[in-house]
Amino acid sequence: MIMLVSKPKLMLGNEAIAYGALASGVAIAAGYPGTPSTEIIETLMRFRDVYTEWSSNEKVAFETGFGAAMMGARALVTMKHVGMNVASDSLMSSSYTGVSGALVIVSAGDPGMWSSQSEQDIRHYGLMGMIPVLEPFNPQSAHDLTVEAFNLSSSVGHPVIISTNTRISHVRSQVNVLPKQPPIYGKFQKDPGKYSLVPEIAKRDREEQLNRWEKIKSLTSHLVESHGDGEVAILGVGISYSYVREALRTLNIDQVKIVGTSCSVPLPYTIIDELIGVEKVLVIEELDPVVENQLKALLIDNGLHIRVEGKNLTGYAGEMTFERVHRSISKFLGVTIEEEESPINLTEVPRRPPAMCPGCPHRSSFFFLKKGLTLGGIQSTFYSGDIGCYSLGVLPPFNEQDSLVSMGSSLGIANGVYRSTHVIPVAIIGDSTFFHTGLPALANAVYNKLPVLIVVLDNRSTAMTGQQGSPSLVIDIADAAKGIGVKYVEIGDPFDPSFAKTVSKAVEWVKKNQSPALIVAKRACALEVIDKVKPTQVAFVDPNKCTGCTICYDYFTCPAILKRDDKKAIISQQDCIGCGACVPVCPFNAIRLEGDKPEGWDQAWTS
Ligand code: SF4
Ligand code: SF4
């Protein structure tokens, strides 16, 4: 039996999940960084007796956990919701084979798409793969459900998914933390009759999967709770359950039964018992009608005639906010509810468009890339972009991301663009993304002789999610590209104006040889540099030399460079980090750096 320890601790939902894993004896934890999931692995990294890693992508992270669970270990795998697409091939197989230890996958969703390309509902993976999906209400329930997930996984020998979201993962609240247990590592064991999915074994594993699914239905049947009574009911799922309880408290409405569940797949069959005597029920859940549809099927199977409403009142897209729940309940109950005015007038909050940081090497890469293409005789091209902080190149003045669809997609999309138009495209990809899913597409470009200029923006980290490491720290991208067979590989410094010449020469080579050429634009993330070395230089504009040509503030756009009323430039000494990138950008030599270069400055940018 597990006992409560000490006083509640204030923590993020993601930390609560990590502590839940520790209380379950997690031994292996692997993930790929992605908002809003990242802090789970970062928390576990503080515990030396747990093996943790940032894997090169979500599929590798999943397979790491899966392999460990084959050996009987307790494993945790984390990713953001779109990472499930990458991991899904092996995820689906794991549901056939089952596991010998415990395997828990945390997928953190981003309804409303604060930092993602889609808000897909990952609970469909649970339905498709017969994998239970647990959904916490708040950080405490995230902690408790993680323990529940490990217990369920180890007792049935089946993977279990925890589906969290931005509000659960990134909200802070008091959590009663269960004590850490010694990590349960596996022991070497082989069972090819279970894990080698050749057709004969897969057919038998399929039967066993169906048997385990029945056990899972039974073991998750207690994940339902209810309050109050009445002929109408509101069923809240995951975080929506918290909003439903809060909304009904503020509405002061009696005679409504509130039902909540933290298991959305499979929907606990015991929910039927809670709905006996109810005439109509409103299902409130984020994104798709996953629970609503299961509930309708359960009611039909049980011969119950209860009206079910849900997405027709709540809508599909975006976060399920308190205000949205409030409005849906008022429509459902047919009551008029005065909405309280928000104490914050959001229209008065100044808008802050996204921008690359002062000193960001991507800005210089985009600036000189366009120049280099022009020098190389390319006036118009298709910039096939990718996912990373360089995605900001989609914005003016650069406009150098014509597509940006999923991790590692830049080269595959570029292939399609070239095959259908014969316009030589430019594929732009970051170092972490290159190793994530760029390599297979690079092999394809070499194999199928794709005339493309590939620019790998190597800032030595997975910067967008908080400067986690990247394989580029130990694997040289230029060597990797040459090893795959790229014949033309160059390394360039984006702060050096000769980068434009590097680009133009590469483009000329592509045109002549009708094959891929690759440039590694190598400079560290500015945030990491100033973390290591305190800047002591700043840039100044000499007003006597500045002609007000607008290049530095309108076309280079470092946020530290401002426009004066007379159109001349001025540099904010507070925002400038003294990187010097703007110095060669000015055609009139009006910008200079002042101050002594701090020790280790150059090395921090290039190592
Ligand atoms: S690029 Fe040089 S001349 Fe042009 S506005 Fe900036 S500082 Fe002035
Ligand atoms: S030196 Fe120039 S580019 Fe670098 S931060 Fe300062 S103003 Fe921006």
Coordinates of C-alpha atoms and ligand atoms in Angstrom, one line a residue:
M1 CA 0.0 0.0 0.0
I2 CA 1.3 3.5 -0.9
M3 CA 1.2 6.2 1.8
L4 CA 0.9 9.9 1.5
V5 CA 4.0 11.9 2.4
S6 CA 4.6 15.3 4.0
K7 CA 2.7 18.4 3.1
P8 CA 1.3 19.1 -0.4
K9 CA 3.8 20.6 -2.8
L10 CA 3.1 23.4 -5.3
M11 CA 3.9 22.0 -8.7
L12 CA 3.1 22.0 -12.4
G13 CA 0.9 19.3 -13.8
N14 CA 3.8 17.9 -15.7
E15 CA 5.9 17.7 -12.5
A16 CA 3.0 15.9 -10.8
I17 CA 3.1 13.3 -13.6
A18 CA 6.8 12.9 -13.2
Y19 CA 6.4 12.4 -9.4
G20 CA 3.6 9.9 -10.1
A21 CA 6.0 7.9 -12.3
L22 CA 8.6 8.0 -9.5
A23 CA 6.0 6.7 -7.1
S24 CA 5.4 3.9 -9.5
G25 CA 9.0 2.8 -9.7
V26 CA 9.7 4.2 -13.2
A27 CA 13.2 3.1 -14.3
I28 CA 13.3 4.3 -17.9
A29 CA 11.9 7.6 -19.2
A30 CA 12.4 8.7 -22.8
G31 CA 10.8 11.5 -24.8
Y32 CA 11.2 14.1 -27.5
P33 CA 10.8 17.7 -26.3
G34 CA 7.5 19.3 -27.4
T35 CA 5.3 21.9 -25.7
P36 CA 3.4 21.3 -23.5
S37 CA 5.1 17.9 -22.5
T38 CA 8.7 18.9 -21.9
E39 CA 8.9 19.4 -18.1
I40 CA 8.1 15.7 -17.4
I41 CA 11.4 14.4 -18.6
E42 CA 13.2 17.5 -17.3
T43 CA 11.8 16.7 -13.8
L44 CA 12.9 13.1 -14.0
M45 CA 16.4 14.1 -15.1
R46 CA 17.0 15.2 -11.5
F47 CA 16.9 11.6 -10.3
R48 CA 20.1 9.8 -11.0
D49 CA 18.7 6.3 -10.4
V50 CA 16.2 6.7 -13.3
Y51 CA 17.6 6.4 -16.9
T52 CA 16.3 9.4 -18.8
E53 CA 16.9 10.6 -22.4
W54 CA 15.8 13.0 -25.0
S55 CA 15.5 10.6 -28.0
S56 CA 16.0 11.7 -31.6
N57 CA 12.3 11.4 -32.2
E58 CA 9.1 10.2 -30.6
K59 CA 9.2 6.8 -32.4
V60 CA 12.6 6.1 -31.0
A61 CA 11.5 7.3 -27.5
F62 CA 8.5 5.1 -27.7
E63 CA 10.6 2.1 -28.8
T64 CA 13.0 2.8 -26.0
G65 CA 10.2 2.5 -23.5
F66 CA 8.7 -0.5 -25.3
G67 CA 12.0 -2.4 -25.3
A68 CA 12.5 -1.7 -21.6
A69 CA 9.0 -2.9 -20.9
M70 CA 9.7 -6.1 -22.9
M71 CA 12.4 -6.7 -20.3
G72 CA 10.0 -6.2 -17.4
A73 CA 11.0 -2.6 -16.6
R74 CA 8.6 0.2 -15.7
A75 CA 8.9 2.7 -18.5
L76 CA 7.5 6.2 -19.3
V77 CA 7.4 7.8 -22.7
T78 CA 6.5 11.5 -23.2
M79 CA 5.7 13.6 -26.3
K80 CA 3.3 16.3 -27.5
H81 CA 0.2 15.2 -29.3
V82 CA 1.6 15.3 -32.8
G83 CA 4.5 13.1 -31.7
M84 CA 1.9 10.3 -31.4
N85 CA 1.7 10.3 -35.2
V86 CA 5.5 9.6 -35.3
A87 CA 5.3 6.9 -32.6
S88 CA 2.1 5.3 -33.8
D89 CA 3.6 2.6 -36.0
S90 CA 5.2 0.8 -33.0
L91 CA 2.5 2.0 -30.6
M92 CA -0.1 0.0 -32.6
S93 CA 2.1 -3.1 -32.5
S94 CA 2.6 -2.7 -28.7
S95 CA -1.1 -3.2 -28.2
Y96 CA -0.9 -6.6 -30.0
T97 CA 2.2 -7.9 -28.1
G98 CA 1.5 -6.3 -24.8
V99 CA 4.4 -5.8 -22.4
S100 CA 6.1 -7.7 -19.6
G101 CA 6.7 -4.7 -17.3
A102 CA 4.7 -1.5 -17.5
L103 CA 4.6 1.1 -20.3
V104 CA 2.9 4.5 -19.9
I105 CA 2.8 7.0 -22.7
V106 CA 2.0 10.6 -21.8
S107 CA 0.7 12.7 -24.7
A108 CA 0.3 16.4 -24.0
G109 CA -2.2 18.0 -26.3
D110 CA -2.4 21.7 -27.4
P111 CA -6.1 22.5 -28.0
G112 CA -6.3 26.0 -29.5
M113 CA -2.9 25.4 -31.1
W114 CA -0.8 27.8 -29.0
S115 CA 2.4 26.2 -30.3
S116 CA 1.4 23.5 -32.7
Q117 CA 0.3 22.9 -36.3
S118 CA -2.9 21.0 -35.3
E119 CA -5.0 20.2 -32.3
Q120 CA -5.7 16.5 -33.2
D121 CA -7.5 14.5 -30.6
I122 CA -5.0 11.7 -29.7
R123 CA -7.8 9.7 -27.9
H124 CA -8.5 8.2 -31.4
Y125 CA -5.3 6.3 -31.1
G126 CA -6.8 4.6 -28.0
L127 CA -9.9 3.6 -29.8
M128 CA -8.0 2.5 -32.9
G129 CA -5.3 0.6 -31.0
M130 CA -7.3 -0.7 -28.0
I131 CA -5.1 1.2 -25.6
P132 CA -6.7 2.8 -22.6
V133 CA -6.6 6.6 -22.4
L134 CA -6.7 8.3 -19.0
E135 CA -7.5 12.0 -18.7
P136 CA -6.6 14.0 -15.6
F137 CA -8.9 16.7 -14.1
N138 CA -6.1 18.7 -12.5
P139 CA -2.5 18.3 -11.3
Q140 CA -3.5 16.1 -8.3
S141 CA -5.4 13.8 -10.6
A142 CA -2.5 13.8 -13.1
H143 CA -0.3 12.5 -10.3
D144 CA -2.8 9.9 -9.1
L145 CA -3.7 8.8 -12.6
T146 CA 0.0 8.3 -13.5
V147 CA 0.1 5.8 -10.6
E148 CA -3.1 4.3 -11.8
A149 CA -1.7 4.0 -15.3
F150 CA 1.4 2.2 -14.2
N151 CA -0.6 -0.2 -12.0
L152 CA -3.0 -0.9 -14.9
S153 CA -0.2 -1.4 -17.4
S154 CA 1.7 -3.8 -15.2
S155 CA -1.3 -5.8 -14.0
V156 CA -2.7 -6.3 -17.5
G157 CA 0.6 -6.2 -19.4
H158 CA -0.6 -3.6 -21.8
P159 CA 0.4 0.0 -22.7
V160 CA -1.6 2.8 -21.2
I161 CA -1.9 6.4 -22.5
I162 CA -2.3 9.5 -20.3
S163 CA -3.8 12.4 -22.3
T164 CA -3.0 15.7 -20.8
N165 CA -3.2 19.2 -22.3
T166 CA -1.7 22.7 -21.9
R167 CA -3.9 23.7 -19.0
I168 CA -3.2 20.5 -17.0
S169 CA 0.4 20.3 -17.9
H170 CA 1.3 24.0 -17.2
V171 CA -1.0 24.9 -14.4
R172 CA 0.5 24.9 -10.9
S173 CA -1.4 23.7 -7.8
Q174 CA -0.9 21.9 -4.6
V175 CA -0.3 18.2 -5.0
N176 CA -0.1 15.5 -2.4
V177 CA 2.9 13.5 -3.6
L178 CA 3.2 9.8 -3.1
P179 CA 6.6 8.5 -2.0
K180 CA 9.2 7.6 -4.6
Q181 CA 9.7 3.9 -5.1
P182 CA 12.9 2.2 -6.1
P183 CA 13.1 2.0 -9.9
I184 CA 12.1 -1.3 -11.3
Y185 CA 14.6 -2.2 -14.1
G186 CA 13.9 -5.3 -16.1
K187 CA 16.0 -8.5 -16.4
F188 CA 17.2 -9.9 -19.6
Q189 CA 14.5 -12.1 -21.1
K190 CA 13.5 -13.3 -24.6
D191 CA 10.1 -14.1 -25.8
P192 CA 10.0 -14.1 -29.6
G193 CA 6.7 -16.0 -29.5
K194 CA 5.2 -12.8 -28.1
Y195 CA 7.2 -9.9 -29.5
S196 CA 8.1 -11.0 -33.1
L197 CA 5.0 -10.0 -35.1
V198 CA 5.2 -12.4 -38.0
P199 CA 1.7 -13.3 -39.2
E200 CA 1.2 -16.5 -37.1
I201 CA 2.3 -14.8 -33.9
A202 CA 0.4 -11.6 -34.8
K203 CA -2.9 -13.6 -35.2
R204 CA -2.4 -15.1 -31.7
D205 CA -1.4 -11.8 -30.2
R206 CA -4.5 -10.3 -31.7
E207 CA -6.6 -12.8 -29.7
E208 CA -4.7 -12.0 -26.6
Q209 CA -5.1 -8.2 -27.2
L210 CA -8.9 -8.7 -27.3
N211 CA -8.7 -10.7 -24.0
R212 CA -6.7 -8.0 -22.3
W213 CA -9.1 -5.4 -23.6
E214 CA -11.9 -7.1 -21.6
K215 CA -9.8 -7.1 -18.5
I216 CA -9.0 -3.4 -19.1
K217 CA -12.7 -2.6 -19.3
S218 CA -13.2 -4.2 -15.9
L219 CA -10.1 -2.6 -14.3
T220 CA -11.1 0.9 -15.4
S221 CA -14.8 0.6 -14.5
H222 CA -14.2 2.5 -11.2
L223 CA -13.0 5.7 -12.9
V224 CA -16.4 7.4 -12.6
E225 CA -17.7 9.6 -9.9
S226 CA -20.9 11.6 -9.5
H227 CA -22.5 14.3 -7.4
G228 CA -26.1 15.4 -6.9
D229 CA -29.2 14.1 -8.4
G230 CA -31.8 15.0 -11.0
E231 CA -33.4 14.1 -14.3
V232 CA -30.7 15.9 -16.3
A233 CA -27.1 15.1 -16.1
I234 CA -23.8 16.7 -17.2
L235 CA -20.9 14.4 -17.9
G236 CA -17.5 16.1 -17.7
V237 CA -14.4 14.4 -19.1
G238 CA -10.9 15.2 -17.9
I239 CA -10.3 18.9 -17.4
S240 CA -13.9 19.6 -18.6
Y241 CA -15.1 17.9 -15.4
S242 CA -13.4 20.6 -13.3
Y243 CA -15.0 23.3 -15.4
V244 CA -18.4 21.7 -15.1
R245 CA -18.3 21.5 -11.3
E246 CA -17.1 25.1 -11.1
A247 CA -19.8 26.3 -13.6
L248 CA -22.6 24.6 -11.7
R249 CA -21.4 26.1 -8.5
T250 CA -21.4 29.6 -9.9
L251 CA -24.8 29.0 -11.6
N252 CA -26.4 27.9 -8.4
I253 CA -28.6 25.3 -10.1
D254 CA -29.9 22.3 -8.2
Q255 CA -31.3 19.1 -9.5
V256 CA -28.6 18.4 -12.0
K257 CA -26.5 15.3 -11.7
I258 CA -22.8 15.8 -12.3
V259 CA -20.9 12.8 -13.6
G260 CA -17.2 12.8 -14.2
T261 CA -14.8 10.4 -15.7
S262 CA -11.0 10.3 -16.0
C263 CA -11.1 7.4 -18.4
S264 CA -12.1 8.3 -21.9
V265 CA -11.1 5.1 -23.6
P266 CA -12.7 2.7 -22.9
L267 CA -15.6 4.7 -21.5
P268 CA -16.3 2.9 -18.2
Y269 CA -19.5 0.8 -18.6
T270 CA -20.5 1.7 -15.0
I271 CA -21.4 5.2 -16.3
I272 CA -24.7 3.6 -17.3
D273 CA -25.6 3.0 -13.6
E274 CA -25.1 6.7 -13.0
L275 CA -27.5 7.6 -15.7
I276 CA -30.4 5.4 -14.7
G277 CA -33.5 7.7 -14.3
V278 CA -31.9 10.5 -16.2
E279 CA -33.8 11.9 -19.2
K280 CA -31.0 13.8 -21.0
V281 CA -27.3 14.2 -20.6
L282 CA -24.8 16.8 -21.8
V283 CA -21.3 15.5 -22.5
I284 CA -18.6 18.1 -22.1
E285 CA -15.2 17.0 -23.4
E286 CA -12.3 18.8 -25.3
L287 CA -12.0 18.3 -29.1
D288 CA -13.8 15.4 -30.7
P289 CA -16.9 13.5 -29.5
V290 CA -14.9 10.5 -28.4
V291 CA -16.8 9.9 -25.1
E292 CA -20.1 11.2 -26.6
N293 CA -20.0 8.5 -29.3
Q294 CA -19.1 5.7 -26.9
L295 CA -21.8 6.8 -24.6
K296 CA -24.4 6.7 -27.4
A297 CA -23.3 3.2 -28.3
L298 CA -23.4 2.1 -24.6
L299 CA -27.0 3.4 -24.2
I300 CA -28.2 1.6 -27.4
D301 CA -26.5 -1.6 -26.2
N302 CA -28.3 -1.3 -22.9
G303 CA -31.6 -0.4 -24.4
L304 CA -31.7 3.0 -22.6
H305 CA -33.5 6.0 -24.2
I306 CA -31.6 9.0 -22.9
R307 CA -31.1 12.1 -25.1
V308 CA -27.4 12.8 -25.5
E309 CA -26.1 16.2 -26.4
G310 CA -22.5 17.3 -26.7
K311 CA -20.7 18.7 -29.6
N312 CA -23.9 20.3 -31.0
L313 CA -23.8 22.6 -28.0
T314 CA -20.1 22.8 -27.1
G315 CA -18.5 22.9 -30.5
Y316 CA -15.3 21.0 -31.6
A317 CA -12.4 23.4 -32.1
G318 CA -10.2 25.0 -29.5
E319 CA -9.8 24.8 -25.7
M320 CA -12.8 23.9 -23.6
T321 CA -12.7 27.0 -21.4
F322 CA -14.8 27.7 -18.3
E323 CA -16.8 30.4 -20.3
R324 CA -17.5 27.8 -23.1
V325 CA -18.7 25.3 -20.6
H326 CA -20.9 27.9 -18.9
R327 CA -22.5 28.8 -22.2
S328 CA -23.1 25.2 -23.2
I329 CA -24.7 24.4 -19.9
S330 CA -27.0 27.4 -20.1
K331 CA -28.1 26.3 -23.6
F332 CA -28.6 22.7 -22.5
L333 CA -30.7 23.7 -19.5
G334 CA -32.6 26.4 -21.4
V335 CA -31.7 29.1 -18.9
T336 CA -30.4 32.6 -19.5
I337 CA -27.1 33.2 -17.7
E338 CA -25.7 36.6 -17.3
E339 CA -22.0 36.3 -18.2
E340 CA -19.8 38.1 -15.8
E341 CA -17.6 40.7 -17.3
S342 CA -13.9 39.7 -17.3
P343 CA -11.9 41.9 -14.8
I344 CA -9.3 42.2 -17.6
N345 CA -10.0 44.0 -20.7
L346 CA -8.1 41.9 -23.2
T347 CA -8.5 44.4 -26.0
E348 CA -6.2 46.8 -24.1
V349 CA -3.4 44.2 -23.8
P350 CA -0.8 45.3 -26.5
R351 CA -0.3 42.7 -29.2
R352 CA 3.2 41.3 -29.4
P353 CA 3.8 39.5 -32.7
P354 CA 6.3 36.6 -32.6
A355 CA 9.8 37.6 -33.5
M356 CA 13.3 36.0 -33.5
C357 CA 15.4 37.0 -30.5
P358 CA 18.1 39.6 -30.7
G359 CA 21.2 37.8 -31.9
C360 CA 19.3 34.8 -33.3
P361 CA 21.4 33.2 -36.1
H362 CA 18.3 32.2 -38.0
R363 CA 17.7 35.9 -38.9
S364 CA 21.1 36.2 -40.5
S365 CA 20.6 32.9 -42.3
F366 CA 17.3 34.0 -43.8
F367 CA 18.8 37.5 -44.7
F368 CA 21.9 36.1 -46.5
L369 CA 20.0 33.1 -48.0
K370 CA 17.8 35.4 -50.1
K371 CA 20.8 37.4 -51.2
G372 CA 22.7 34.3 -52.1
L373 CA 19.8 32.9 -54.1
T374 CA 19.6 36.1 -56.1
L375 CA 23.4 36.0 -56.7
G376 CA 23.0 32.4 -57.9
G377 CA 20.3 33.5 -60.4
I378 CA 17.3 32.3 -58.5
Q379 CA 14.7 35.1 -58.2
S380 CA 11.8 33.0 -57.2
T381 CA 11.7 29.6 -55.5
F382 CA 9.6 27.5 -53.1
Y383 CA 10.9 27.6 -49.6
S384 CA 10.0 24.3 -48.1
G385 CA 10.0 24.9 -44.4
D386 CA 10.0 22.8 -41.3
I387 CA 9.1 22.8 -37.6
G388 CA 11.3 24.7 -35.2
C389 CA 11.9 28.3 -34.0
Y390 CA 13.1 29.0 -37.6
S391 CA 9.4 28.6 -38.5
L392 CA 9.3 32.3 -37.8
G393 CA 11.0 32.7 -41.2
V394 CA 7.4 32.5 -42.5
L395 CA 6.8 36.1 -41.3
P396 CA 7.8 39.3 -43.2
P397 CA 10.2 40.5 -44.2
F398 CA 11.7 37.1 -44.8
N399 CA 8.7 35.1 -46.1
E400 CA 11.0 32.1 -46.4
Q401 CA 8.7 29.3 -45.4
D402 CA 6.1 28.5 -48.1
S403 CA 5.1 25.3 -46.4
L404 CA 5.5 24.1 -42.9
V405 CA 3.4 21.0 -42.2
S406 CA 5.1 18.5 -39.9
M407 CA 8.5 17.5 -38.4
G408 CA 11.0 16.6 -41.2
S409 CA 8.6 17.3 -44.0
S410 CA 10.7 20.0 -45.8
L411 CA 12.6 17.6 -48.1
G412 CA 9.6 15.4 -49.0
I413 CA 7.5 18.4 -49.8
A414 CA 10.4 19.9 -51.8
N415 CA 10.6 16.7 -53.8
G416 CA 6.9 16.9 -54.7
V417 CA 7.2 20.6 -55.6
Y418 CA 10.2 19.9 -58.0
R419 CA 8.6 16.8 -59.6
S420 CA 5.5 18.7 -60.5
T421 CA 7.0 22.0 -61.6
H422 CA 10.8 21.6 -62.2
V423 CA 11.4 24.7 -60.1
I424 CA 14.5 24.1 -57.9
P425 CA 13.2 24.4 -54.3
V426 CA 15.0 25.3 -51.1
A427 CA 14.5 23.0 -48.1
I428 CA 15.1 24.6 -44.7
I429 CA 15.4 22.4 -41.7
G430 CA 16.8 22.7 -38.1
D431 CA 19.5 20.5 -36.6
S432 CA 17.2 18.6 -34.2
T433 CA 14.5 18.2 -36.9
F434 CA 17.2 17.0 -39.3
F435 CA 17.9 14.0 -37.0
H436 CA 14.2 13.7 -36.0
T437 CA 12.8 12.8 -39.4
G438 CA 14.9 14.6 -42.0
L439 CA 17.3 11.8 -42.6
P440 CA 15.0 9.4 -44.5
A441 CA 13.9 12.2 -46.8
L442 CA 17.6 13.2 -47.4
A443 CA 18.3 9.6 -48.4
N444 CA 15.4 9.8 -50.8
A445 CA 16.7 13.1 -52.3
V446 CA 20.1 11.4 -52.9
Y447 CA 18.5 8.2 -54.2
N448 CA 16.1 9.9 -56.6
K449 CA 18.5 12.7 -57.5
L450 CA 16.5 15.7 -56.4
P451 CA 17.8 19.1 -57.5
V452 CA 17.4 21.0 -54.2
L453 CA 19.3 23.3 -52.0
I454 CA 19.1 22.1 -48.4
V455 CA 19.9 24.6 -45.6
V456 CA 20.3 23.0 -42.2
L457 CA 20.1 25.7 -39.5
D458 CA 22.3 24.2 -36.9
N459 CA 22.0 26.2 -33.7
R460 CA 23.2 23.2 -31.6
S461 CA 19.9 22.7 -29.7
T462 CA 16.2 22.0 -29.7
A463 CA 15.7 25.7 -29.0
M464 CA 12.0 26.1 -29.4
T465 CA 11.1 23.9 -26.5
G466 CA 13.7 25.2 -24.1
Q467 CA 17.2 24.4 -25.3
Q468 CA 17.2 20.7 -24.9
G469 CA 20.2 19.0 -26.6
S470 CA 20.3 17.8 -30.1
P471 CA 22.2 14.9 -31.8
S472 CA 24.1 17.7 -33.6
L473 CA 26.2 18.1 -30.4
V474 CA 27.8 14.8 -31.1
I475 CA 27.2 14.0 -34.7
D476 CA 28.6 16.3 -37.4
I477 CA 25.7 17.1 -39.8
A478 CA 28.1 17.7 -42.7
D479 CA 29.6 14.2 -42.2
A480 CA 26.2 12.6 -41.8
A481 CA 25.1 14.2 -45.1
K482 CA 28.3 13.1 -46.9
G483 CA 27.8 9.6 -45.5
I484 CA 24.3 9.5 -47.0
G485 CA 25.8 10.4 -50.3
V486 CA 25.3 14.2 -50.7
K487 CA 28.1 15.2 -53.0
Y488 CA 28.1 18.9 -52.3
V489 CA 28.3 19.8 -48.6
E490 CA 29.5 23.2 -47.2
I491 CA 29.5 24.7 -43.7
G492 CA 28.8 28.4 -43.5
D493 CA 28.6 31.0 -40.7
P494 CA 25.4 33.0 -41.0
F495 CA 26.9 36.0 -39.3
D496 CA 29.5 36.2 -42.0
P497 CA 28.2 38.0 -45.2
S498 CA 30.2 35.5 -47.3
F499 CA 27.3 33.1 -46.4
A500 CA 25.5 34.6 -49.4
K501 CA 28.4 33.5 -51.6
T502 CA 28.3 30.0 -50.1
V503 CA 24.6 29.9 -51.0
S504 CA 25.1 31.2 -54.6
K505 CA 27.9 28.6 -55.3
A506 CA 25.7 25.8 -54.0
V507 CA 22.8 26.8 -56.1
E508 CA 25.0 27.0 -59.2
W509 CA 26.2 23.4 -58.4
V510 CA 22.6 22.2 -58.0
K511 CA 21.6 23.6 -61.4
K512 CA 24.6 22.1 -63.1
N513 CA 24.5 18.7 -61.4
Q514 CA 20.8 18.3 -60.9
S515 CA 21.4 16.7 -57.5
P516 CA 21.0 17.9 -53.9
A517 CA 23.5 20.3 -52.3
L518 CA 23.5 20.9 -48.5
I519 CA 24.7 23.9 -46.5
V520 CA 25.1 23.7 -42.7
A521 CA 24.5 27.2 -41.3
K522 CA 26.3 26.8 -38.0
R523 CA 25.9 29.2 -35.1
A524 CA 24.7 28.6 -31.5
C525 CA 21.3 29.8 -30.2
A526 CA 21.8 33.3 -28.9
L527 CA 19.9 32.4 -25.7
E528 CA 22.4 29.6 -24.9
V529 CA 25.3 31.9 -25.6
I530 CA 24.2 34.6 -23.2
D531 CA 23.5 31.9 -20.7
K532 CA 27.1 30.8 -20.8
V533 CA 28.9 34.2 -21.2
K534 CA 27.6 37.5 -20.0
P535 CA 27.6 40.0 -22.9
T536 CA 29.9 43.1 -22.4
Q537 CA 29.6 44.6 -25.9
V538 CA 26.8 46.6 -27.5
A539 CA 26.1 47.9 -30.9
F540 CA 25.8 51.6 -31.7
V541 CA 24.7 53.5 -34.8
D542 CA 26.7 56.4 -35.9
P543 CA 24.1 59.0 -36.8
N544 CA 26.6 60.8 -39.1
K545 CA 27.0 57.7 -41.2
C546 CA 23.5 56.4 -41.1
T547 CA 21.5 57.4 -44.2
G548 CA 18.2 56.0 -43.0
C549 CA 18.2 53.4 -45.7
T550 CA 15.9 51.2 -43.6
I551 CA 17.8 47.9 -44.3
C552 CA 18.7 47.1 -40.6
Y553 CA 15.3 47.7 -39.1
D554 CA 13.0 46.8 -42.0
Y555 CA 14.8 43.9 -43.7
F556 CA 17.1 42.5 -41.0
T557 CA 14.7 43.2 -38.1
C558 CA 16.7 42.6 -35.0
P559 CA 14.2 43.8 -32.3
A560 CA 17.0 45.8 -30.7
I561 CA 17.2 48.1 -33.8
L562 CA 14.7 50.8 -33.8
K563 CA 13.7 53.5 -36.3
R564 CA 14.1 57.1 -35.2
D565 CA 11.6 59.8 -36.4
D566 CA 14.2 61.0 -39.0
K567 CA 14.3 57.4 -40.3
K568 CA 17.8 56.8 -39.0
A569 CA 18.5 53.7 -36.9
I570 CA 19.1 53.6 -33.2
I571 CA 19.9 50.5 -31.1
S572 CA 18.3 49.8 -27.8
Q573 CA 21.2 49.3 -25.4
Q574 CA 18.9 47.3 -23.1
D575 CA 17.9 44.7 -25.8
C576 CA 21.2 44.5 -27.8
I577 CA 23.3 41.5 -26.8
G578 CA 26.3 42.7 -28.8
C579 CA 26.3 39.7 -31.2
G580 CA 27.6 41.9 -34.1
A581 CA 25.3 40.3 -36.7
C582 CA 24.0 43.6 -37.8
V583 CA 27.4 45.2 -38.4
P584 CA 28.0 43.7 -41.9
V585 CA 24.3 44.3 -42.8
C586 CA 24.7 48.0 -43.0
P587 CA 26.0 49.1 -46.4
F588 CA 27.2 52.4 -45.0
N589 CA 29.3 51.0 -42.1
A590 CA 27.3 53.0 -39.7
I591 CA 27.0 50.2 -37.1
R592 CA 29.9 49.3 -34.8
L593 CA 30.3 47.3 -31.6
E594 CA 31.7 49.0 -28.5
G595 CA 33.1 47.3 -25.4
D596 CA 35.5 44.5 -24.8
K597 CA 34.7 41.0 -26.1
P598 CA 34.1 38.8 -23.1
E599 CA 36.3 35.8 -22.5
G600 CA 34.9 32.6 -24.2
W601 CA 32.5 34.7 -26.4
D602 CA 33.5 33.4 -29.8
Q603 CA 33.8 29.8 -28.6
A604 CA 30.3 30.0 -27.1
W605 CA 28.8 30.9 -30.5
T606 CA 30.7 28.3 -32.5
S607 CA 31.2 25.2 -30.2
Ligands
SF4_1 S1 21.4 49.9 -42.4 FE1 22.9 51.4 -41.8 S2 22.4 53.2 -42.9 FE2 20.7 51.8 -43.1 S3 19.3 52.5 -41.5 FE3 20.6 50.9 -40.6 S4 22.3 51.9 -39.7 FE4 21.3 53.4 -41.0
SF4_2 S1 24.6 43.5 -32.2 FE1 23.0 44.1 -33.7 S2 22.0 42.2 -34.3 FE2 23.2 41.8 -32.4 S3 21.6 42.1 -30.8 FE3 22.7 44.0 -31.1 S4 21.5 45.2 -32.5 FE4 20.8 43.0 -32.7

